[in-house]
Coordinates of C-alpha atoms in Angstrom, one line a residue:
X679 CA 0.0 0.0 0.0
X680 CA 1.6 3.5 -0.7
X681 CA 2.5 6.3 2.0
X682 CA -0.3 9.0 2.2
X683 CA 0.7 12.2 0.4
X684 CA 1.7 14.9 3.4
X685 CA 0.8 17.8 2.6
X686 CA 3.6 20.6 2.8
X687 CA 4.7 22.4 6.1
X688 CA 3.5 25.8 3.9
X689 CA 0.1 24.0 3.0
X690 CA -2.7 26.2 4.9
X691 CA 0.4 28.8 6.1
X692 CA -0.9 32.2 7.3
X693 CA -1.4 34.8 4.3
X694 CA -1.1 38.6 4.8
X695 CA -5.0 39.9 4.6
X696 CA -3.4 43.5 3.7
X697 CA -6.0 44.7 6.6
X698 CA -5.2 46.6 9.5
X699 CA -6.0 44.6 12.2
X700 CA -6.9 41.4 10.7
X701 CA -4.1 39.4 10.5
X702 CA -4.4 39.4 14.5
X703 CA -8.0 38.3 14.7
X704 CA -7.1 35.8 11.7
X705 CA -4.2 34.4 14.1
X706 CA -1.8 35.6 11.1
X707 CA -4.0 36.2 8.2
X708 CA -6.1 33.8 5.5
X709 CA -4.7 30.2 5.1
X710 CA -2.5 29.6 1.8
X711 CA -4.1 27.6 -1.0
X712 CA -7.5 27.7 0.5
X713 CA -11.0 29.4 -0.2
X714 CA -12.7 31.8 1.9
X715 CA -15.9 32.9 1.8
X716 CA -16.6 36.6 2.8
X717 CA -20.0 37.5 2.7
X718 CA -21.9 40.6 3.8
X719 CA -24.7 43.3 2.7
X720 CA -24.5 45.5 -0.1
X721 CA -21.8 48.4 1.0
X722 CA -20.3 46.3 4.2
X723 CA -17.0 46.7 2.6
X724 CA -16.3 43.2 0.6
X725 CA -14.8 44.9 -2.1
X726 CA -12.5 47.4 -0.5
X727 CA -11.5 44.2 1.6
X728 CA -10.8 41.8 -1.3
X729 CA -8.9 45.3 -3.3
X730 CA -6.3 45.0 0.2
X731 CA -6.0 41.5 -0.2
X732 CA -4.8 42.0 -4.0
X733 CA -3.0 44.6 -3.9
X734 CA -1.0 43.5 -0.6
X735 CA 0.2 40.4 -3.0
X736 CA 1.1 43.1 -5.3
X737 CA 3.3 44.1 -3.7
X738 CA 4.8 41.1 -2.4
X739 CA 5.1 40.4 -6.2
X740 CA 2.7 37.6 -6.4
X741 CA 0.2 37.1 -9.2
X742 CA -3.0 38.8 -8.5
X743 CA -6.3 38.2 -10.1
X744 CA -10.0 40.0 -9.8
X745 CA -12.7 38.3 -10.9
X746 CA -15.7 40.2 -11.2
X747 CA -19.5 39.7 -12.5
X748 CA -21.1 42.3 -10.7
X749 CA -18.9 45.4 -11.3
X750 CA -17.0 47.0 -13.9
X751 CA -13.5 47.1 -14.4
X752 CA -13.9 51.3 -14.3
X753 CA -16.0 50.9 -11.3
X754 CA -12.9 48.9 -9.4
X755 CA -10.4 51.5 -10.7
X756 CA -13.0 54.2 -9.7
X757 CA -12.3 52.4 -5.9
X758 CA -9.2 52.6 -6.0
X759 CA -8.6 55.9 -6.7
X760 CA -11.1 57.2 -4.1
X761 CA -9.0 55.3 -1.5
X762 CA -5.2 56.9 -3.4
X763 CA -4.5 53.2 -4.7
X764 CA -3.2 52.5 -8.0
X765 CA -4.4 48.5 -9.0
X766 CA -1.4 48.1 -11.4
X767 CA 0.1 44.2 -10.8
X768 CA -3.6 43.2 -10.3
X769 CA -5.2 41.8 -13.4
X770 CA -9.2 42.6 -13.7
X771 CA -11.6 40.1 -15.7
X772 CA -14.7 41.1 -16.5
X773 CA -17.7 38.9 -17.0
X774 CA -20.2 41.9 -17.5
X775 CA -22.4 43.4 -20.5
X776 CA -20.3 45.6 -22.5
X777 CA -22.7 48.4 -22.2
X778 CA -21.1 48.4 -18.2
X779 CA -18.0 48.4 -19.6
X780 CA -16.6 52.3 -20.7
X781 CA -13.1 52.0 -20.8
X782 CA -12.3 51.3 -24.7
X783 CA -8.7 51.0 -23.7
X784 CA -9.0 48.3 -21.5
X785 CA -7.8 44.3 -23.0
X786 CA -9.5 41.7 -21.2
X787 CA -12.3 39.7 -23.1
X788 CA -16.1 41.2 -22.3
X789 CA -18.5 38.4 -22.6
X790 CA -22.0 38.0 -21.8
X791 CA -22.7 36.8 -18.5
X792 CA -26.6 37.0 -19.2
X793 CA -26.4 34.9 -22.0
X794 CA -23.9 32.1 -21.1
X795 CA -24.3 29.2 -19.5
X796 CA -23.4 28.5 -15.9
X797 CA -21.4 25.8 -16.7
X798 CA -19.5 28.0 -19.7
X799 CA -19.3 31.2 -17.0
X800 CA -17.7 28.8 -14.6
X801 CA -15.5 27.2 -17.4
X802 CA -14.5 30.9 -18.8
X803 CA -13.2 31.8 -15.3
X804 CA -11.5 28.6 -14.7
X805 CA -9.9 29.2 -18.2
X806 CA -8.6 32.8 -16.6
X807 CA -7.1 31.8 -13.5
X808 CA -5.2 29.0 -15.8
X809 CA -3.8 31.4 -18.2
X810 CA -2.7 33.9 -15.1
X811 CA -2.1 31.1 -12.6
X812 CA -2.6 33.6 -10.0
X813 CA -1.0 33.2 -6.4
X814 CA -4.7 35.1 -5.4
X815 CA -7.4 35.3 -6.6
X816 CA -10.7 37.4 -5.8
X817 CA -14.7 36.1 -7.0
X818 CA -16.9 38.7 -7.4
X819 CA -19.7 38.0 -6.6
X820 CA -21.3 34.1 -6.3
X821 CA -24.8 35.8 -6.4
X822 CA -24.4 35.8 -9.7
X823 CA -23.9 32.6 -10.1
X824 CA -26.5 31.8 -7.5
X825 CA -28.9 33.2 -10.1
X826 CA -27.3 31.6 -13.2
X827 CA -28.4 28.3 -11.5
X828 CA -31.6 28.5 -10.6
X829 CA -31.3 25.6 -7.6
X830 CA -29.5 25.0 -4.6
X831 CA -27.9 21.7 -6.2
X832 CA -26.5 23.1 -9.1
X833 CA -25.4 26.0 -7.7
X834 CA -23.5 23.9 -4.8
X835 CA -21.9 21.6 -7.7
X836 CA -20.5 24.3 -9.6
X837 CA -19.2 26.6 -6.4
X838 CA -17.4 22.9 -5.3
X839 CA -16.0 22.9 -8.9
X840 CA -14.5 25.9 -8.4
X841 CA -12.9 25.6 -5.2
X842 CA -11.7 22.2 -5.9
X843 CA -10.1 24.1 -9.4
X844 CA -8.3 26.9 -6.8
X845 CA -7.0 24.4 -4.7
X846 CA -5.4 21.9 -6.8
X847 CA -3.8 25.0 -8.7
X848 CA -2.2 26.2 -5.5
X849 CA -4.3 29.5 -4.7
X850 CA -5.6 31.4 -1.9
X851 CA -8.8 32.8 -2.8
X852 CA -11.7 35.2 -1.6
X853 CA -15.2 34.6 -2.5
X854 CA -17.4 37.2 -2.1
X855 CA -21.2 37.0 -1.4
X856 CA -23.9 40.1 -1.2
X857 CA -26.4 37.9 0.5
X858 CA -29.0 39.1 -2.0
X859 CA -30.7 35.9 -1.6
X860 CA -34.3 35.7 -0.6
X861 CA -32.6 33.8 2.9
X862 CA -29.0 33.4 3.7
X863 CA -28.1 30.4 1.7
X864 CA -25.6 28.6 3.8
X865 CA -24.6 25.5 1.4
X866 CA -21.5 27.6 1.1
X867 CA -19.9 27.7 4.9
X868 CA -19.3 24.1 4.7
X869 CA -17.0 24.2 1.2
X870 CA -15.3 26.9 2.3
X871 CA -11.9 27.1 4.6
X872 CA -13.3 29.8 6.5
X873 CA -15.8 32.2 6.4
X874 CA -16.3 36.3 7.2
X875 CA -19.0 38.2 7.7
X876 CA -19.2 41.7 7.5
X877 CA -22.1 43.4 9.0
X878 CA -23.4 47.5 8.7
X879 CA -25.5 49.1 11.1
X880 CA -27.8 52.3 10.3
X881 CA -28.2 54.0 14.4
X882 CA -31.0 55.9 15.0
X883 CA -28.6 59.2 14.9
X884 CA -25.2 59.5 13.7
X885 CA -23.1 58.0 11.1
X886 CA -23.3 53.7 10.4
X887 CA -21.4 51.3 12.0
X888 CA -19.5 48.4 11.2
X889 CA -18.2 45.0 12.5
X890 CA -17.1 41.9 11.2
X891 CA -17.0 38.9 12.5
X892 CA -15.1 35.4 12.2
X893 CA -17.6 32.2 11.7
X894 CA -15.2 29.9 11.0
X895 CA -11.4 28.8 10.2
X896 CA -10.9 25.3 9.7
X897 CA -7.6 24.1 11.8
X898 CA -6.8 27.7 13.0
X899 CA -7.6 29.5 16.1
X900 CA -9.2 32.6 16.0
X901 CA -10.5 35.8 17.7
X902 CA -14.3 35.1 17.8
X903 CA -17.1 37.9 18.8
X904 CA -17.6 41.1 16.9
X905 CA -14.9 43.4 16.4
X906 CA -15.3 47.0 15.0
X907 CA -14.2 48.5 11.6
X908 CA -14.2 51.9 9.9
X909 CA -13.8 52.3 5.5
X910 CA -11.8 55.5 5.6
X911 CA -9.2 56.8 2.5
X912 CA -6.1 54.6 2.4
X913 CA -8.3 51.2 3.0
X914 CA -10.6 49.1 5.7
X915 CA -9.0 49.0 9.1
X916 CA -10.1 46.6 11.7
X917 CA -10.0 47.2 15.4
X918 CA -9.7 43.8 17.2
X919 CA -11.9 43.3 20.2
X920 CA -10.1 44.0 23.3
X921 CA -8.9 41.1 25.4
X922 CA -7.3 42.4 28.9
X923 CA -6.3 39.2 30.3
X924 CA -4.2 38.8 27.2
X925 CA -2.0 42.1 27.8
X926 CA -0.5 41.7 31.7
X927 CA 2.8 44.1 32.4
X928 CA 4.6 44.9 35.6
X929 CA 4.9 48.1 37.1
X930 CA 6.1 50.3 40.1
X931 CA 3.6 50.9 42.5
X932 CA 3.4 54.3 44.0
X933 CA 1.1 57.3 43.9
X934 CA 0.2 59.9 42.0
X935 CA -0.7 63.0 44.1
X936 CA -2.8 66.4 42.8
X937 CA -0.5 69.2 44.2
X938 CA -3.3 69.7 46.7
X939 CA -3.0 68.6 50.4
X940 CA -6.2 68.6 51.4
X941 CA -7.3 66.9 48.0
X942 CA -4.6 64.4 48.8
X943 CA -5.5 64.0 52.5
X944 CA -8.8 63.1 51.7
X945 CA -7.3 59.9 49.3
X946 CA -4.6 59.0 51.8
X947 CA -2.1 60.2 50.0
X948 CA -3.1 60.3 46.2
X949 CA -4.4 58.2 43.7
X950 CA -2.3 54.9 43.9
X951 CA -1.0 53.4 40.2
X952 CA -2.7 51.0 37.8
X953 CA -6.0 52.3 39.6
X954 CA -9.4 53.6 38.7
X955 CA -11.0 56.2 40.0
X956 CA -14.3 57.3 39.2
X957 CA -15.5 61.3 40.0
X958 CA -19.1 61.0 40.8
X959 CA -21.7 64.4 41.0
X960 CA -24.1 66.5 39.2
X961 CA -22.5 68.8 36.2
X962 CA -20.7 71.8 37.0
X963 CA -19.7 70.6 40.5
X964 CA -16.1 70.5 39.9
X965 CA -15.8 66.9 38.8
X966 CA -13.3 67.5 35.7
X967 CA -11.3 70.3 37.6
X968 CA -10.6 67.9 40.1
X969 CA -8.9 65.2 37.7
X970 CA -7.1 67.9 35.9
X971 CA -5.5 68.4 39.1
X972 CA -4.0 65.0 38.7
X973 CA -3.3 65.2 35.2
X974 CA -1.1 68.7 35.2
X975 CA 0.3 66.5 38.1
X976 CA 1.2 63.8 36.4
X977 CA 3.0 65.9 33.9
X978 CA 4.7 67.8 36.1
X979 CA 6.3 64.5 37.0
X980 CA 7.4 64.1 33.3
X981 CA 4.6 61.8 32.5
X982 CA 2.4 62.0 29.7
X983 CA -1.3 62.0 29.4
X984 CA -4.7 61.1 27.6
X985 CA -7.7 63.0 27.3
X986 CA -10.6 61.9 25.9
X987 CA -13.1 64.5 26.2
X988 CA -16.8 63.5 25.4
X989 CA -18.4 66.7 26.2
X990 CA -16.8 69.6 25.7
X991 CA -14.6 71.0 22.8
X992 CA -10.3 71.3 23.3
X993 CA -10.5 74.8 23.0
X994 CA -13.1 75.3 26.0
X995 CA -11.5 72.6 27.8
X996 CA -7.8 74.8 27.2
X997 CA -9.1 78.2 28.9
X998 CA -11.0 76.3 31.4
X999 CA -7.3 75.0 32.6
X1000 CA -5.6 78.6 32.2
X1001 CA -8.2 80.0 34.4
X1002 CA -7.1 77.6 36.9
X1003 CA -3.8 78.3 36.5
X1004 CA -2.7 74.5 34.5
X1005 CA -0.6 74.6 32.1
X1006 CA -2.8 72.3 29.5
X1007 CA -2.2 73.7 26.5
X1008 CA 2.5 73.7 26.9
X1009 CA 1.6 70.4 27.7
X1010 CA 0.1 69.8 24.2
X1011 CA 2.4 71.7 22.2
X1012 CA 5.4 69.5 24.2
X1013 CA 3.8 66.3 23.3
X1014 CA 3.3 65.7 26.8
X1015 CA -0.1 65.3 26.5
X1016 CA -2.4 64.1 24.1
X1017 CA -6.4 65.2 23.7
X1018 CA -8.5 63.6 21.6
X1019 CA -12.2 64.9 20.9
X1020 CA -14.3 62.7 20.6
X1021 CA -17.9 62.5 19.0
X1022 CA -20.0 59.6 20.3
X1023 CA -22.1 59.6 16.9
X1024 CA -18.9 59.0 15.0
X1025 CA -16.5 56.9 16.6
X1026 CA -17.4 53.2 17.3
X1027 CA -16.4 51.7 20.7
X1028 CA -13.6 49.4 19.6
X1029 CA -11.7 52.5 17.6
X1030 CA -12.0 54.1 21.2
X1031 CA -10.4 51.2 22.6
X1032 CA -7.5 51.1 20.2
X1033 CA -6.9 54.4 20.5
X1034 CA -6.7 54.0 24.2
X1035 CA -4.6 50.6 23.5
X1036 CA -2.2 52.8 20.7
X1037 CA -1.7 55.8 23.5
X1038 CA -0.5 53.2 26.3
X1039 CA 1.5 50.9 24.0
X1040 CA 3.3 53.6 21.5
X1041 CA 3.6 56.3 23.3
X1042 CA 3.5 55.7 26.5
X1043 CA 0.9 57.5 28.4
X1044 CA 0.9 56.5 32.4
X1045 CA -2.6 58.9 33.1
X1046 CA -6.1 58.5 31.2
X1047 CA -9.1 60.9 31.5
X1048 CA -11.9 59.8 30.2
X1049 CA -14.5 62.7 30.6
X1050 CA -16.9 62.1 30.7
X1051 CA -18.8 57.7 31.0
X1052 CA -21.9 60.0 30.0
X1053 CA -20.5 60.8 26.5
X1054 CA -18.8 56.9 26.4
X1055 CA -22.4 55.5 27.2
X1056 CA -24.1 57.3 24.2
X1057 CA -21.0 55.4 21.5
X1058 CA -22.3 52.3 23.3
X1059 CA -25.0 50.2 21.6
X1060 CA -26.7 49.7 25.4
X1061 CA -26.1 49.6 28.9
X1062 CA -24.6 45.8 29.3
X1063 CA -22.8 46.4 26.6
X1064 CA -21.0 49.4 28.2
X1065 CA -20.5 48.1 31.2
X1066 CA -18.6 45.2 29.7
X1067 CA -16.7 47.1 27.7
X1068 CA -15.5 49.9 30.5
X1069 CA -14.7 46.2 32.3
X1070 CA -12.2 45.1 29.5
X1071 CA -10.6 48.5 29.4
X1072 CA -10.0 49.5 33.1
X1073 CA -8.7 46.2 33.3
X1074 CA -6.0 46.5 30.5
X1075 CA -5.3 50.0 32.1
X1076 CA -5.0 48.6 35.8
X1077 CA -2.6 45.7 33.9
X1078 CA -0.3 48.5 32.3
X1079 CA 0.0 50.3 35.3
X1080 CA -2.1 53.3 33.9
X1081 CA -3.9 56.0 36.2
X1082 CA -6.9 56.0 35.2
X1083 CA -10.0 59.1 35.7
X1084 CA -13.6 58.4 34.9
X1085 CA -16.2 61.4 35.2
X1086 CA -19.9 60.6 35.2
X1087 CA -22.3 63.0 35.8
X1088 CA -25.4 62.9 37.8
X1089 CA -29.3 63.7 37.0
X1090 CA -30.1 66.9 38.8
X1091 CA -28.3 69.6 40.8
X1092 CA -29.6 69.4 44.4
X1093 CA -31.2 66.4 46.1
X1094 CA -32.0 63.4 45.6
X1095 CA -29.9 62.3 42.1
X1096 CA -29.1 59.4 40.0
X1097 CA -27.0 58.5 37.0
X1098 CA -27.9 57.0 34.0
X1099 CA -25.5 53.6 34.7
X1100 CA -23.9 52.3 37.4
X1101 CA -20.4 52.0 36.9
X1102 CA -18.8 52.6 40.5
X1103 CA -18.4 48.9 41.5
X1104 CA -15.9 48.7 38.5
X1105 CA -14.2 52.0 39.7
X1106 CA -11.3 51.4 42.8
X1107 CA -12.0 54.6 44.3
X1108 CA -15.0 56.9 44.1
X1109 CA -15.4 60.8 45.0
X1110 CA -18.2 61.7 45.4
X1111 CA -18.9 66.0 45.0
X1112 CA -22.2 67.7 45.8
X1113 CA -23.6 71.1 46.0
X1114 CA -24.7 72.3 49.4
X1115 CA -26.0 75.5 50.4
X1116 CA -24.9 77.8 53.3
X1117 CA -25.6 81.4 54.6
X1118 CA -27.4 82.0 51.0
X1119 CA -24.1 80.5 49.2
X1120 CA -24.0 77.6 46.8
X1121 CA -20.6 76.0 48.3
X1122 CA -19.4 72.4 46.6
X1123 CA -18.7 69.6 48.9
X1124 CA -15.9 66.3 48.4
X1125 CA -15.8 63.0 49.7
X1126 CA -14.3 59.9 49.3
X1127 CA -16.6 56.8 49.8
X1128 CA -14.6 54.0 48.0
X1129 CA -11.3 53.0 48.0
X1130 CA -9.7 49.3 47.6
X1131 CA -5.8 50.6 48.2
X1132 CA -5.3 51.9 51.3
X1133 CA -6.8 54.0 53.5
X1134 CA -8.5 57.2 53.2
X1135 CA -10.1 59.9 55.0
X1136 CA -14.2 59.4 56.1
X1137 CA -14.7 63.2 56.0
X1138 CA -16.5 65.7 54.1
X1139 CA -14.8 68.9 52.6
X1140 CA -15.5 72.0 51.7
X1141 CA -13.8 72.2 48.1
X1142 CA -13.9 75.7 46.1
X1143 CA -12.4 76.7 42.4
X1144 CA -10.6 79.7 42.2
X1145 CA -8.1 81.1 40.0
X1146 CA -5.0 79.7 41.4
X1147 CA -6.7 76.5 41.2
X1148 CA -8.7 73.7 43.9
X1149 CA -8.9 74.6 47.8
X1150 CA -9.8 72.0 49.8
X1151 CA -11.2 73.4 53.1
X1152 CA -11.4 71.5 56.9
X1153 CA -13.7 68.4 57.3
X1154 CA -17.6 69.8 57.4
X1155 CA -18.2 69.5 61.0
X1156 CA -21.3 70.8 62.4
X1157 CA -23.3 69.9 58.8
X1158 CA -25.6 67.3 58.8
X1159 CA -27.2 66.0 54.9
X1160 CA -24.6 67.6 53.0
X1161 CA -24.5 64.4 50.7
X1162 CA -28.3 64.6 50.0
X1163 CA -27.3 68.4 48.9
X1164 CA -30.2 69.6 51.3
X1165 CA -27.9 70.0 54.5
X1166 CA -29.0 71.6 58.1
X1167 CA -26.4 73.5 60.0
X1168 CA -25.7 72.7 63.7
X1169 CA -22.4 74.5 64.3
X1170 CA -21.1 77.6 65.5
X1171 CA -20.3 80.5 62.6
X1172 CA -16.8 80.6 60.9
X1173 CA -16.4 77.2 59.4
X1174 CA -16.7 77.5 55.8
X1175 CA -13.8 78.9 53.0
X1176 CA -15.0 82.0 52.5
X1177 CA -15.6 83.2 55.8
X1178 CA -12.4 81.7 57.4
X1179 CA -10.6 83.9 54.2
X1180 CA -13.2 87.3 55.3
X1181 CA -12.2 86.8 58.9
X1182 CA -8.1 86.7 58.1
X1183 CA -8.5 90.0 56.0
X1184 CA -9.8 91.4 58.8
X1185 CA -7.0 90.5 61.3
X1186 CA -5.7 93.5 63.0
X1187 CA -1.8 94.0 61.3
X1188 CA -2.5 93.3 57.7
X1189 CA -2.2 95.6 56.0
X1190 CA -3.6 96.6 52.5
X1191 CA -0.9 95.4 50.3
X1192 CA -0.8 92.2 51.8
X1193 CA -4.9 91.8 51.6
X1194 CA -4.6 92.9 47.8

């Protein structure tokens, strides 16, 4: 009896996808010599994906052909251009009507599609790929020949023709299906290698979204679930879904301080490294001023920063920090510090995580502020999704050893409030602010209710914004509510910032210079 025929070590061997991002979910990219189905809704982004997967051979110098029955070869070129690519080293072959056709300069054979034959469309593109004997090789699209053969059997016959053709002649191939079908016809995922399906979504506001995800991939792990991707000029890039178990570093542990003692005092010290801490209040109570105490902090120490800003534009968010007296914007211009403003209508949630993922990892940004989970939650599908999400990426943070500041804003301004999710037993520390009133004086308050590392104060403060920056008064003794923002006083007079600072004015010796 003769020895089986082993197939070579580079049988099946990882093949470049010439998509950003891919080649990690695809455990390397699409296996050698194989067929792989990639299927998806009109404008889901099969062709600008199959145009990568060509022109990446290209440039590798391997033979590249396009097949195409459902768009012209000006239509491809048209493509290309939009996204700066030039398709030379990629040979096109149209089957289409010559009336689609209306580039007279162009060499390849037109034929008919609507009058051949399935068997003789099949046999014509067999023909092709023999004459080229292409290294890859691109179908577009099988709904064609879904149509041509009017039945499930046939159709299946002539697509197993065809992929048997591709793999005895040595070529990794991409077959791509519109789904135009009345249902999803699935005879295809089991002749296939491996299959990919990519997926549009229209919101109710704001620009589409896209994923993709992996079905299967015969004899290869891969990344399963949905990850995110954007069709922008240059190409498709894919975002791989974020994995924090997978990305463990070690790290000194120390803490980060604000500059402010009483701030400080309050946290026992500071915010402690590869932490989160979440800044919990209604809007205007000093929530962001507080963590951009720890940011111009953090820089001061010669480390840099992220912003992410959800809510409010770079520009306001720059005078904001002069008027406190932090240098945000020397920071910017230094490269310190890096602010990215970001619309919640535009950006889906795995580019957010990659761009927190390409800060951390490239260049090396120890502090995150993320201001504000209100802005985050509205580029989130829905709640659970949020919160597993904001799981995945504090944990990578913590992992990294990265500082990390959430702000999340309360319903209402006084009394009883709530917020729209709760995200605090994912947070490591939680501050909690709150307006209170006093003598006919709207006065802030700051707590610290949570913390996992280490100890911290139980008191309330007194914390005011001037222009020198945060004061942090005494603990609130005397107060009673302050929390509920509908506090009774019990004390005697003379407690509060502003009156401590009226009464020191007024000490006999000073004199007017020193009180200007």
């Amino acid at each position: 009896m003769p020895d089986p025929v082993l197939p070579s070590p580079d049988d099946a061997a990882p093949v470049p996808t010439g998509v950003p991002g891919l080649d990690h979910i695809l455990e390397g990219g699409y296996a050698a010599n194989r067929a792989h189905l990639i299927e998806g809704r009109p404008g889901s982004g099969k062709t600008t994906l199959a145009l990568q997967f060509l022109l990446d051979g290209a440039r590798l110098g391997e033979r590249c052909l396009y097949i195409t029955l459902s768009e012209s070869r000006r239509e491809l070129v048209s493509v290309a251009t939009r996204h700066g690519w030039s398709l030379e080293g990629v040979e096109i072959f149209e089957l289409v009507p010559p009336e689609l056709s209306l580039d007279p300069r162009q060499q390849q054979s037109l034929v008919h599609s609507s009058d051949l034959e399935l068997g003789e469309t099949v046999r014509l593109a067999i023909a092709e790929i023999d004459r080229i004997k292409p290294q890859r090789v691109v179908f577009d699209s099988l709904s064609e020949i879904r149509l041509l053969s009017q039945g499930s059997l046939r159709y299946r016959r002539q697509v197993l023709a065809l992929r048997s053709y591709l793999l005895i002649h040595d070529t990794t191939a991409l077959l791509l299906d519109d789904l135009t079908a009345e249902q999803d016809d699935l005879n295809l995922h089991s002749l296939c290698h491996a299959v990919i399906q990519l997926e549009q979504l229209a919101p109710l506001y704001g620009g589409e979204r896209r994923r993709l995800r992996v079905i299967k991939m015969r004899g290869t792990h891969f990344r399963g679930g949905y990850h995110d991707f954007v069709i922008r000029r240059g190409g498709l890039t894919v975002f791989p879904r974020l994995i924090a178990a997978e990305h463990h570093h070690s790290y000194d542990i120390d803490r980060l301080g604000s500059g402010n003692a009483g701030l400080d005092a309050l946290l026992g010290g500071g915010l402690d490294r590869g932490t989160s801490t979440m800044l919990l209040g209604p809007s205007g109570v000093g929530k962001s001023s507080t963590a951009l105490a720890y940011v111009t902090a953090a820089l001061a120490r010669g480390e840099r920063g992220l912003i992410l800003s959800f809510d409010e534009p770079t520009g306001i968010l720059m005078r904001r920090a002069a008027g406190l007296g932090m240098d945000v914007a020397g920071a910017m211009a230094d490269g310190h510090l890096r602010v990215e403003q970001i619309d919640p209508a535009e950006v889906s949630p795995g580019e957010l995580a990659a761009m927190v993922r390409d800060a951390v990892e490239r260049e090396g940004v120890r502090l995150v502020l993320i201001d504000s989970l209100t802005g985050y939650q509205n580029a989130m599908p829905g709640e659970q999704y949020l919160l597993l999400q904001m799981h995945e990426i504090l944990t990578y943070l913590n992992q990294q050893g990265v500082t990390t500041l959430l702000v999340l804003a309360q319903h209402g301004l006084v009394g009883q409030m709530s917020a729209t999710v709760d995200l605090t037993y994912l947070s490591d520390t939680v501050v909690l602010f709150r307006f209170f009133e006093a003598d006919g004086h709207l006065r802030r308050a700051v707590s610290v209710v949570k913390k996992r590392v280490g100890p911290h104060e139980d008191t309330i403060r007194e914390l005011r914004i001037a222009g020198d920056g945060l004061r942090v008064g005494e603990p609130l003794a005397g107060f009673r509510g302050v929390l509920t923002g509908v506090p009774s006083y019990h004390g005697a007079p003379g407690r509060l910032l502003a009156e401590r600072e009226q009464s020191e004015q007024d000490r006999p010796g000073r004199d007017s210079h020193e009180r200007e």
